[in-house]
Tab-separated table of C-alpha atoms in Angstrom:
chain	number	residue	atom	x	y	z
A	243	MET	CA	-15.701	-35.374	-20.154
A	244	ALA	CA	-13.147	-33.070	-18.491
A	245	VAL	CA	-10.510	-34.630	-16.274
A	246	ALA	CA	-8.181	-32.465	-14.165
A	247	GLU	CA	-5.015	-33.722	-12.538
A	248	LEU	CA	-3.295	-31.354	-10.114
A	249	ASN	CA	-1.209	-31.418	-7.008
A	250	PHE	CA	-2.013	-28.331	-4.977
A	251	SER	CA	-4.445	-25.432	-4.703
A	252	TYR	CA	-4.807	-24.071	-8.209
A	253	THR	CA	-7.523	-22.729	-10.459
A	254	LYS	CA	-7.549	-22.635	-14.228
A	255	THR	CA	-9.812	-20.619	-16.479
A	256	HIS	CA	-8.978	-21.965	-19.918
A	257	LEU	CA	-10.028	-21.092	-23.433
A	258	HIS	CA	-9.481	-24.371	-25.289
A	259	SER	CA	-9.691	-24.295	-29.080
A	260	SER	CA	-9.227	-27.914	-30.090
A	261	SER	CA	-11.313	-28.343	-33.247
A	262	SER	CA	-14.141	-25.904	-32.527
A	263	GLN	CA	-14.690	-25.563	-28.846
A	264	LEU	CA	-14.051	-23.228	-25.960
A	265	SER	CA	-14.001	-24.505	-22.413
A	266	PHE	CA	-13.694	-23.259	-18.883
A	267	LEU	CA	-12.266	-25.344	-16.117
A	268	SER	CA	-11.922	-24.270	-12.501
A	269	SER	CA	-10.138	-26.731	-10.246
A	270	ARG	CA	-8.877	-26.513	-6.680
A	271	LEU	CA	-7.289	-28.981	-4.347
A	272	SER	CA	-9.841	-30.726	-2.169
A	273	ARG	CA	-10.095	-34.235	-0.826
A	274	ARG	CA	-13.771	-34.078	-1.577
A	275	ARG	CA	-13.086	-33.541	-5.283
A	276	ASN	CA	-13.539	-36.372	-7.738
A	277	CYS	CA	-10.082	-36.064	-9.336
A	278	ALA	CA	-6.674	-37.698	-9.210
A	279	ILE	CA	-4.038	-35.879	-7.201
A	280	GLY	CA	-0.382	-36.684	-7.895
A	281	SER	CA	2.629	-35.919	-5.747
A	282	PHE	CA	4.353	-32.550	-6.231
A	283	HIS	CA	8.036	-32.182	-7.084
A	284	ARG	CA	9.510	-28.684	-6.982
A	285	VAL	CA	11.790	-28.968	-9.977
A	286	GLN	CA	9.487	-30.960	-12.174
A	287	PRO	CA	5.932	-29.985	-11.166
A	288	THR	CA	2.960	-31.936	-12.449
A	289	ARG	CA	1.000	-29.931	-14.956
A	290	ILE	CA	-2.725	-29.552	-15.021
A	291	SER	CA	-3.932	-31.706	-17.863
A	292	CYS	CA	-7.348	-31.506	-19.432
A	293	SER	CA	-8.946	-34.012	-21.741
A	294	ILE	CA	-12.197	-32.937	-23.350
A	295	ALA	CA	-14.274	-35.222	-25.469
A	296	PRO	CA	-15.688	-33.857	-28.753
A	297	ASN	CA	-18.769	-31.656	-28.422
A	298	GLN	CA	-18.789	-32.020	-24.649
A	299	VAL	CA	-17.717	-29.685	-21.859
A	300	GLN	CA	-18.185	-30.889	-18.317
A	301	ALA	CA	-16.677	-29.633	-15.059
A	302	PRO	CA	-15.313	-32.148	-12.549
A	303	ALA	CA	-17.822	-33.487	-10.062
A	304	VAL	CA	-17.707	-31.710	-6.690
A	305	GLN	CA	-19.353	-31.847	-3.301
A	306	THR	CA	-21.773	-28.931	-3.329
A	307	GLU	CA	-21.589	-28.392	0.429
A	308	ASP	CA	-18.126	-26.833	0.099
A	309	PRO	CA	-18.459	-23.564	-1.865
A	310	LYS	CA	-14.691	-23.146	-2.138
A	311	SER	CA	-14.376	-26.400	-4.052
A	312	LYS	CA	-17.339	-25.765	-6.324
A	313	SER	CA	-16.466	-25.715	-10.019
A	314	ASP	CA	-18.274	-23.100	-12.073
A	315	CYS	CA	-17.880	-21.580	-15.489
A	316	TYR	CA	-18.568	-17.952	-16.202
A	317	GLY	CA	-20.132	-16.261	-19.197
A	318	VAL	CA	-18.395	-16.540	-22.529
A	319	PHE	CA	-15.874	-19.132	-21.321
A	320	CYS	CA	-18.700	-21.692	-21.180
A	321	LEU	CA	-19.590	-21.268	-24.842
A	322	THR	CA	-18.213	-23.063	-27.901
A	323	TYR	CA	-17.354	-21.719	-31.317
A	324	ASP	CA	-14.974	-22.354	-34.184
A	325	LEU	CA	-12.016	-19.970	-34.101
A	326	LYS	CA	-10.799	-21.160	-37.486
A	327	ALA	CA	-14.056	-20.086	-39.067
A	328	GLU	CA	-13.382	-16.443	-38.243
A	329	GLU	CA	-11.094	-14.625	-40.656
A	330	GLU	CA	-9.836	-12.257	-37.946
A	331	THR	CA	-8.596	-15.022	-35.623
A	332	ARG	CA	-7.232	-17.237	-38.400
A	333	SER	CA	-4.184	-14.990	-38.834
A	334	TRP	CA	-3.444	-14.492	-35.127
A	335	LYS	CA	0.065	-15.051	-33.800
A	336	LYS	CA	1.077	-17.800	-31.412
A	337	LEU	CA	-0.262	-17.320	-27.885
A	338	ILE	CA	2.037	-15.603	-25.332
A	339	ASN	CA	2.122	-16.718	-21.686
A	340	ILE	CA	2.281	-13.810	-19.228
A	341	ALA	CA	2.691	-14.482	-15.508
A	342	VAL	CA	1.792	-11.752	-13.002
A	343	SER	CA	2.483	-11.886	-9.260
A	344	GLY	CA	0.522	-9.736	-6.839
A	345	ALA	CA	-2.321	-10.194	-9.284
A	346	ALA	CA	-5.062	-9.287	-6.806
A	347	GLY	CA	-3.491	-5.893	-6.031
A	348	MET	CA	-4.342	-2.424	-7.281
A	349	ILE	CA	-1.528	-2.180	-9.826
A	350	SER	CA	-2.593	-5.454	-11.419
A	351	ASN	CA	-6.213	-4.327	-11.365
A	352	HIS	CA	-5.221	-1.658	-13.892
A	353	LEU	CA	-2.525	-3.617	-15.712
A	354	LEU	CA	-4.317	-6.861	-16.556
A	355	PHE	CA	-7.022	-5.155	-18.578
A	356	LYS	CA	-4.441	-3.234	-20.591
A	357	LEU	CA	-2.644	-6.485	-21.383
A	358	ALA	CA	-5.869	-8.250	-22.324
A	359	SER	CA	-6.945	-5.405	-24.618
A	360	GLY	CA	-3.869	-5.775	-26.815
A	361	GLU	CA	-2.291	-2.512	-25.687
A	362	VAL	CA	1.179	-4.072	-25.416
A	363	PHE	CA	1.441	-6.702	-28.147
A	364	GLY	CA	-1.116	-5.507	-30.689
A	365	PRO	CA	-4.526	-6.576	-32.050
A	366	ASP	CA	-3.431	-9.957	-33.443
A	367	GLN	CA	-1.557	-11.342	-30.426
A	368	PRO	CA	-3.563	-13.687	-28.175
A	369	ILE	CA	-2.352	-13.998	-24.600
A	370	ALA	CA	-2.692	-16.269	-21.593
A	371	LEU	CA	-2.644	-14.625	-18.160
A	372	LYS	CA	-1.237	-16.652	-15.269
A	373	LEU	CA	-2.024	-14.894	-12.025
A	374	LEU	CA	-0.141	-15.524	-8.788
A	375	GLY	CA	-1.563	-14.614	-5.417
A	376	SER	CA	-1.576	-15.911	-1.868
A	377	GLU	CA	-3.908	-18.050	0.224
A	378	LYS	CA	-5.441	-14.875	1.629
A	379	SER	CA	-5.951	-13.287	-1.782
A	380	PHE	CA	-7.310	-16.361	-3.565
A	381	GLN	CA	-10.946	-15.270	-3.516
A	382	ALA	CA	-9.890	-11.874	-4.836
A	383	LEU	CA	-8.036	-13.662	-7.653
A	384	GLU	CA	-11.258	-15.454	-8.533
A	385	GLY	CA	-12.968	-12.066	-8.671
A	386	VAL	CA	-10.236	-10.753	-10.988
A	387	ALA	CA	-10.766	-13.747	-13.287
A	388	MET	CA	-14.512	-13.108	-13.334
A	389	GLU	CA	-14.007	-9.459	-14.275
A	390	LEU	CA	-11.652	-10.435	-17.072
A	391	GLU	CA	-14.254	-12.862	-18.380
A	392	ASP	CA	-17.011	-10.254	-18.170
A	393	SER	CA	-14.889	-7.862	-20.221
A	394	LEU	CA	-15.051	-10.184	-23.279
A	395	PHE	CA	-11.521	-9.538	-24.490
A	396	PRO	CA	-11.162	-11.520	-27.746
A	397	LEU	CA	-7.368	-11.747	-27.363
A	398	LEU	CA	-7.529	-13.202	-23.856
A	399	ARG	CA	-7.371	-16.943	-24.520
A	400	GLU	CA	-6.676	-18.244	-21.039
A	401	VAL	CA	-6.665	-17.186	-17.404
A	402	ARG	CA	-5.117	-19.251	-14.615
A	403	ILE	CA	-4.935	-18.373	-10.939
A	404	GLY	CA	-2.844	-20.015	-8.259
A	405	ILE	CA	-0.714	-19.559	-5.172
A	406	ASP	CA	2.407	-21.529	-6.115
A	407	PRO	CA	4.941	-19.941	-8.495
A	408	TYR	CA	6.120	-23.360	-9.695
A	409	GLU	CA	2.698	-23.844	-11.295
A	410	VAL	CA	1.805	-20.296	-12.259
A	411	PHE	CA	5.179	-19.621	-13.932
A	412	GLN	CA	5.007	-22.759	-16.084
A	413	ASP	CA	6.154	-21.856	-19.633
A	414	ALA	CA	5.909	-18.112	-18.871
A	415	GLU	CA	7.420	-15.910	-21.572
A	416	TRP	CA	6.892	-12.735	-19.579
A	417	ALA	CA	6.919	-12.513	-15.771
A	418	LEU	CA	5.695	-9.285	-14.174
A	419	LEU	CA	6.642	-9.542	-10.506
A	420	ILE	CA	4.491	-6.965	-8.751
A	421	GLY	CA	3.689	-8.592	-5.418
A	422	ALA	CA	5.875	-7.615	-2.453
A	423	LYS	CA	5.419	-7.051	1.265
A	424	PRO	CA	4.950	-3.381	2.180
A	425	ARG	CA	7.082	-1.829	4.872
A	426	GLY	CA	5.232	-1.824	8.193
A	427	PRO	CA	5.528	0.622	11.102
A	428	GLY	CA	8.907	0.382	12.806
A	429	MET	CA	10.338	-1.987	10.198
A	430	GLU	CA	13.964	-1.405	9.346
A	431	ARG	CA	14.877	-1.193	5.697
A	432	ALA	CA	17.269	-4.120	6.104
A	433	ASP	CA	14.381	-6.238	7.399
A	434	LEU	CA	12.273	-5.367	4.365
A	435	LEU	CA	15.151	-6.256	2.055
A	436	ASP	CA	15.390	-9.644	3.728
A	437	ILE	CA	11.643	-10.387	3.783
A	438	ASN	CA	11.009	-9.390	0.184
A	439	GLY	CA	14.335	-10.856	-0.884
A	440	GLN	CA	13.165	-14.273	0.262
A	441	ILE	CA	10.036	-13.885	-1.876
A	442	PHE	CA	12.044	-13.006	-4.963
A	443	ALA	CA	14.636	-15.700	-4.322
A	444	GLU	CA	11.843	-18.278	-4.355
A	445	GLN	CA	10.270	-16.769	-7.453
A	446	GLY	CA	13.645	-16.760	-9.191
A	447	LYS	CA	14.036	-20.466	-8.435
A	448	ALA	CA	10.547	-21.115	-9.789
A	449	LEU	CA	11.274	-19.207	-13.006
A	450	ASN	CA	14.519	-21.110	-13.363
A	451	ALA	CA	12.680	-24.417	-13.002
A	452	VAL	CA	9.573	-23.991	-15.135
A	453	ALA	CA	9.520	-20.747	-17.174
A	454	SER	CA	10.599	-20.306	-20.770
A	455	ARG	CA	14.391	-20.162	-21.092
A	456	ASN	CA	14.014	-16.724	-22.680
A	457	VAL	CA	11.432	-15.331	-20.247
A	458	LYS	CA	11.525	-11.551	-19.832
A	459	VAL	CA	11.174	-10.531	-16.185
A	460	ILE	CA	10.113	-7.083	-14.954
A	461	VAL	CA	10.373	-6.624	-11.190
A	462	VAL	CA	8.012	-4.013	-9.770
A	463	GLY	CA	7.840	-5.019	-6.091
A	464	ASN	CA	10.125	-2.779	-4.065
A	465	PRO	CA	12.981	-2.384	-3.446
A	466	CYS	CA	12.861	-3.456	-7.068
A	467	ASN	CA	16.543	-3.124	-8.074
A	468	THR	CA	17.821	-5.437	-5.379
A	469	ASN	CA	14.802	-7.720	-5.659
A	470	ALA	CA	15.618	-8.098	-9.367
A	471	LEU	CA	19.241	-8.899	-8.517
A	472	ILE	CA	18.141	-11.567	-6.027
A	473	CYS	CA	15.715	-13.008	-8.557
A	474	LEU	CA	18.278	-13.296	-11.357
A	475	LYS	CA	20.902	-14.787	-9.033
A	476	ASN	CA	18.436	-17.564	-8.213
A	477	ALA	CA	17.686	-18.200	-11.892
A	478	PRO	CA	21.097	-19.118	-13.366
A	479	ASN	CA	19.582	-20.812	-16.424
A	480	ILE	CA	17.908	-17.587	-17.560
A	481	PRO	CA	20.099	-14.830	-19.078
A	482	ALA	CA	20.755	-12.094	-16.506
A	483	LYS	CA	20.063	-9.587	-19.270
A	484	ASN	CA	16.421	-10.677	-19.274
A	485	PHE	CA	15.754	-9.171	-15.827
A	486	HIS	CA	14.532	-5.601	-15.413
A	487	ALA	CA	13.684	-3.397	-12.442
A	488	LEU	CA	10.927	-0.915	-13.239
A	489	THR	CA	12.124	2.693	-13.368
A	490	ARG	CA	9.890	3.736	-16.243
A	491	LEU	CA	7.426	5.553	-13.983
A	492	ASP	CA	10.290	7.750	-12.776
A	493	GLU	CA	11.212	8.462	-16.409
A	494	ASN	CA	7.603	9.369	-17.229
A	495	ARG	CA	7.415	11.686	-14.234
A	496	ALA	CA	10.646	13.407	-15.260
A	497	LYS	CA	9.387	13.975	-18.801
A	498	CYS	CA	6.198	15.533	-17.452
A	499	GLN	CA	8.032	17.962	-15.144
A	500	LEU	CA	10.422	19.078	-17.883
A	501	ALA	CA	7.494	19.614	-20.242
A	502	LEU	CA	5.667	21.701	-17.637
A	503	LYS	CA	8.709	23.882	-17.031
A	504	ALA	CA	9.334	24.373	-20.767
A	505	GLY	CA	5.677	25.001	-21.579
A	506	VAL	CA	5.395	22.165	-24.106
A	507	PHE	CA	3.492	18.921	-24.272
A	508	TYR	CA	5.384	15.963	-22.856
A	509	ASP	CA	5.688	14.177	-26.188
A	510	LYS	CA	8.336	16.793	-27.025
A	511	VAL	CA	10.638	15.417	-24.289
A	512	SER	CA	13.009	12.612	-25.288
A	513	ASN	CA	16.284	10.938	-24.266
A	514	MET	CA	15.283	10.914	-20.605
A	515	THR	CA	17.369	8.661	-18.364
A	516	ILE	CA	16.839	7.623	-14.784
A	517	TRP	CA	20.145	6.429	-13.364
A	518	GLY	CA	20.625	4.116	-10.410
A	519	ASN	CA	18.295	2.840	-7.738
A	520	HIS	CA	14.527	3.161	-7.573
A	521	SER	CA	14.791	5.152	-4.356
A	522	THR	CA	15.274	8.767	-3.387
A	523	THR	CA	18.876	8.467	-4.622
A	524	GLN	CA	17.673	7.983	-8.205
A	525	VAL	CA	19.161	10.440	-10.702
A	526	PRO	CA	16.875	12.035	-13.327
A	527	ASP	CA	19.339	13.020	-16.055
A	528	PHE	CA	18.557	16.459	-17.474
A	529	LEU	CA	22.044	16.742	-19.024
A	530	ASN	CA	21.324	14.234	-21.819
A	531	ALA	CA	17.580	14.825	-22.122
A	532	LYS	CA	16.129	16.827	-24.993
A	533	ILE	CA	13.101	19.033	-25.538
A	534	ASP	CA	11.935	19.242	-29.145
A	535	GLY	CA	15.350	17.976	-30.235
A	536	LEU	CA	17.351	20.540	-28.247
A	537	PRO	CA	19.336	19.846	-25.061
A	538	VAL	CA	17.227	20.555	-21.974
A	539	THR	CA	19.908	22.903	-20.645
A	540	GLU	CA	19.447	25.107	-23.745
A	541	VAL	CA	15.667	25.259	-23.312
A	542	ILE	CA	15.552	25.501	-19.517
A	543	ARG	CA	18.445	27.738	-18.514
A	544	ASP	CA	17.698	27.672	-14.800
A	545	ARG	CA	20.422	25.230	-13.740
A	546	LYS	CA	19.585	25.636	-10.054
A	547	TRP	CA	16.008	24.510	-10.712
A	548	LEU	CA	17.224	21.492	-12.671
A	549	GLU	CA	19.704	20.395	-10.021
A	550	GLU	CA	17.468	20.989	-7.018
A	551	GLU	CA	13.715	21.357	-7.472
A	552	PHE	CA	13.389	19.182	-10.580
A	553	THR	CA	15.569	16.392	-9.189
A	554	GLU	CA	13.869	16.385	-5.784
A	555	THR	CA	10.400	16.492	-7.328
A	556	ILE	CA	11.044	13.284	-9.279
A	557	GLN	CA	12.607	11.572	-6.288
A	558	LYS	CA	9.640	12.390	-4.036
A	559	ARG	CA	6.761	12.451	-6.527
A	560	GLY	CA	5.269	9.211	-5.202
A	561	GLY	CA	5.118	10.593	-1.678
A	562	MET	CA	3.353	13.738	-2.843
A	563	LEU	CA	0.752	11.661	-4.634
A	564	ILE	CA	0.096	9.632	-1.476
A	565	LYS	CA	-0.401	12.841	0.521
A	566	LYS	CA	-2.868	14.152	-2.066
A	567	TRP	CA	-4.823	10.972	-2.698
A	568	GLY	CA	-4.161	8.746	0.263
A	569	ARG	CA	-2.894	5.848	-1.855
A	570	SER	CA	0.107	4.916	-3.946
A	571	SER	CA	0.373	5.374	-7.700
A	572	ALA	CA	-1.248	2.166	-8.933
A	573	ALA	CA	-2.700	3.407	-12.235
A	574	SER	CA	0.392	5.277	-13.425
A	575	THR	CA	2.580	2.353	-12.354
A	576	ALA	CA	0.471	0.046	-14.525
A	577	VAL	CA	0.859	2.444	-17.446
A	578	SER	CA	4.621	2.508	-16.938
A	579	ILE	CA	4.775	-1.308	-16.963
A	580	VAL	CA	2.974	-1.260	-20.311
A	581	ASP	CA	5.433	1.388	-21.549
A	582	ALA	CA	8.398	-0.704	-20.375
A	583	MET	CA	7.110	-3.807	-22.152
A	584	ARG	CA	6.368	-1.894	-25.360
A	585	SER	CA	9.878	-0.449	-25.323
A	586	LEU	CA	11.220	-3.996	-25.543
A	587	VAL	CA	8.860	-5.244	-28.265
A	588	THR	CA	8.877	-2.069	-30.385
A	589	PRO	CA	11.999	-0.644	-32.072
A	590	THR	CA	13.271	2.424	-30.230
A	591	PRO	CA	12.849	5.585	-32.345
A	592	GLU	CA	16.064	6.684	-33.996
A	593	GLY	CA	18.225	8.727	-31.640
A	594	ASP	CA	16.038	8.148	-28.582
A	595	TRP	CA	16.277	5.732	-25.646
A	596	PHE	CA	14.427	4.565	-22.542
A	597	SER	CA	15.302	3.812	-18.928
A	598	SER	CA	15.301	0.407	-17.281
A	599	GLY	CA	16.973	-1.160	-14.273
A	600	VAL	CA	19.185	-3.775	-15.926
A	601	TYR	CA	22.138	-5.985	-15.072
A	602	SER	CA	25.150	-3.707	-14.982
A	603	THR	CA	27.867	-6.166	-15.973
A	604	GLY	CA	29.446	-5.024	-19.244
A	605	ASN	CA	28.094	-1.465	-19.053
A	606	PRO	CA	30.172	1.267	-20.767
A	607	TYR	CA	29.691	3.905	-18.046
A	608	GLY	CA	32.138	2.716	-15.390
A	609	ILE	CA	29.336	1.729	-13.018
A	610	ALA	CA	30.083	-1.176	-10.679
A	611	GLU	CA	29.266	-4.555	-12.172
A	612	ASP	CA	26.921	-7.205	-10.810
A	613	LEU	CA	24.168	-4.765	-9.827
A	614	VAL	CA	20.734	-4.032	-11.229
A	615	PHE	CA	21.119	-0.367	-12.129
A	616	SER	CA	18.838	1.905	-14.122
A	617	MET	CA	20.557	3.030	-17.326
A	618	PRO	CA	19.682	4.235	-20.845
A	619	CYS	CA	18.771	1.421	-23.262
A	620	ARG	CA	17.703	0.935	-26.863
A	621	SER	CA	15.848	-2.005	-28.380
A	622	LYS	CA	15.337	-3.405	-31.856
A	623	GLY	CA	11.895	-4.604	-30.784
A	624	ASP	CA	12.938	-8.217	-30.283
A	625	GLY	CA	12.636	-8.182	-26.482
A	626	ASP	CA	16.358	-7.544	-26.083
A	627	TYR	CA	18.191	-4.253	-25.511
A	628	GLU	CA	21.607	-2.653	-25.757
A	629	PHE	CA	23.291	0.082	-23.736
A	630	VAL	CA	23.333	3.592	-25.170
A	631	LYS	CA	26.903	4.753	-25.688
A	632	ASP	CA	26.466	8.346	-26.845
A	633	VAL	CA	25.798	9.937	-23.447
A	634	ILE	CA	27.761	12.676	-21.701
A	635	PHE	CA	28.587	13.238	-18.027
A	636	ASP	CA	29.511	16.207	-15.887
A	637	ASP	CA	30.661	16.359	-12.265
A	638	PHE	CA	27.127	16.834	-10.905
A	639	LEU	CA	25.786	13.800	-12.757
A	640	ARG	CA	28.778	11.638	-11.811
A	641	GLN	CA	28.462	12.532	-8.125
A	642	ARG	CA	24.736	11.756	-8.019
A	643	ILE	CA	25.216	8.450	-9.846
A	644	ALA	CA	27.999	7.483	-7.432
A	645	LYS	CA	25.659	8.020	-4.466
A	646	SER	CA	23.005	5.723	-5.931
A	647	GLU	CA	25.686	3.191	-6.849
A	648	ALA	CA	26.979	3.149	-3.251
A	649	GLU	CA	23.465	2.519	-1.994
A	650	LEU	CA	22.949	-0.443	-4.319
A	651	LEU	CA	26.303	-1.920	-3.346
A	652	ALA	CA	25.253	-1.675	0.302
A	653	GLU	CA	21.906	-3.330	-0.462
A	654	LYS	CA	23.745	-6.103	-2.273
A	655	ARG	CA	25.895	-6.788	0.786
A	656	CYS	CA	22.731	-6.827	2.889
A	657	VAL	CA	21.219	-9.681	0.852
A	658	ALA	CA	24.374	-11.703	0.234
A	659	HIS	CA	22.733	-14.699	1.951
A	660	LEU	CA	20.045	-14.660	-0.747
A	661	THR	CA	22.354	-14.334	-3.745
A	662	GLY	CA	24.797	-17.086	-2.810
A	663	GLU	CA	27.578	-14.684	-1.878
A	664	GLY	CA	28.074	-15.539	1.780
A	665	ILE	CA	27.004	-13.858	4.999
A	666	ALA	CA	24.929	-10.704	4.796
A	667	VAL	CA	26.399	-7.500	6.206
A	668	CYS	CA	23.998	-4.557	6.388
A	669	ASP	CA	25.651	-1.149	6.387
A	670	LEU	CA	22.982	0.817	4.552
A	671	PRO	CA	24.042	4.478	4.142
A	672	GLY	CA	20.631	5.892	5.061
A	673	ASP	CA	16.896	5.427	4.766
A	674	THR	CA	16.039	6.344	1.176
A	675	MET	CA	12.940	4.160	0.903
A	676	LEU	CA	10.309	5.525	-1.405
A	677	PRO	CA	6.990	6.440	0.291
A	678	GLY	CA	5.090	3.896	-1.795
A	679	GLU	CA	6.966	1.116	-0.043
A	680	MET	CA	5.536	2.039	3.364
């Protein structure tokens, strides 16, 4: 029979292929439950362990009067079959563990199904999704798990949901940190930096304690650059180079606007860089970008448009979308996360590059070190990246980059208490928060 041992509120939807069986187990902390509960230690958390006898799948006994503690299995995850008997699954790669925070939100609602379909890692890469939410969002997480089950993704081998990062991040090889507190009415930007910074400090500690030593982390929750810096500072056992702040949506938006202006399809636009912070000080770099292999400035000769309208459009695109639709850009953000992941696991096309907010120490551009700063990167497809060296600068580009750099330095001082660098001093130069953070 199935035996679950756990130490706090946690649910596991598990595809178990020992010999020839598939099982589903949903477990949550309850004193009414017939299971052993061990003590919880932050650094060395107790894992959920399942022991299933041959040819038998049985959920733990529960008290039926408490619907929250009821253990159910859904659809295909209750069935059994022999994976080794299928030629398609016999050659599959080793399963990848992907942790996602804010998993009950709109961005995740688009993203998770792309991940499960094989859109990032390909048709022979099984994955396990580990979904982090909150006490308030737990029922929504259960609904997400049900929808994933109903979608019958053959590559989705396991789904776990929970509210504690020390459990959800266990053995994670990718961590997509989407969840963050939105900025409320009257909230100062410094207050938001502190509130969300505490979230990402805790998640960094959890990754440091239980994730894979080579976990790749993409921070989406805003302000994502400084949140990524806080996260990596609290995870000293994980290479700082493994942390990214998502600026790929800004890159995608810039490519689209250049394509529209040039009258070409956006696949003709390459070498697009977003420099700096994911805020309205971000710098879409038209100087190094190309259209059909030619410098943008040779195709679009209206320099005033490039410096003013184009730049401002990218910086404020999210706000325009909210005005039009009444909600933030969840679907396109999910697409950009997929693009960012694929850029790290697929070799960058010769001569091209992509944008990502990365740890600035060691950069060749003269940008201040010890920041998370969006810069041009290339990858060999091994999950790592290198800085692009063959870029050019002019006075306009340098001045805009310096403004974004100054903002990130100010944000860093504002969260010094969360990065182990002393007392925080907030002297933010202005309110450049993106509309999607409100």
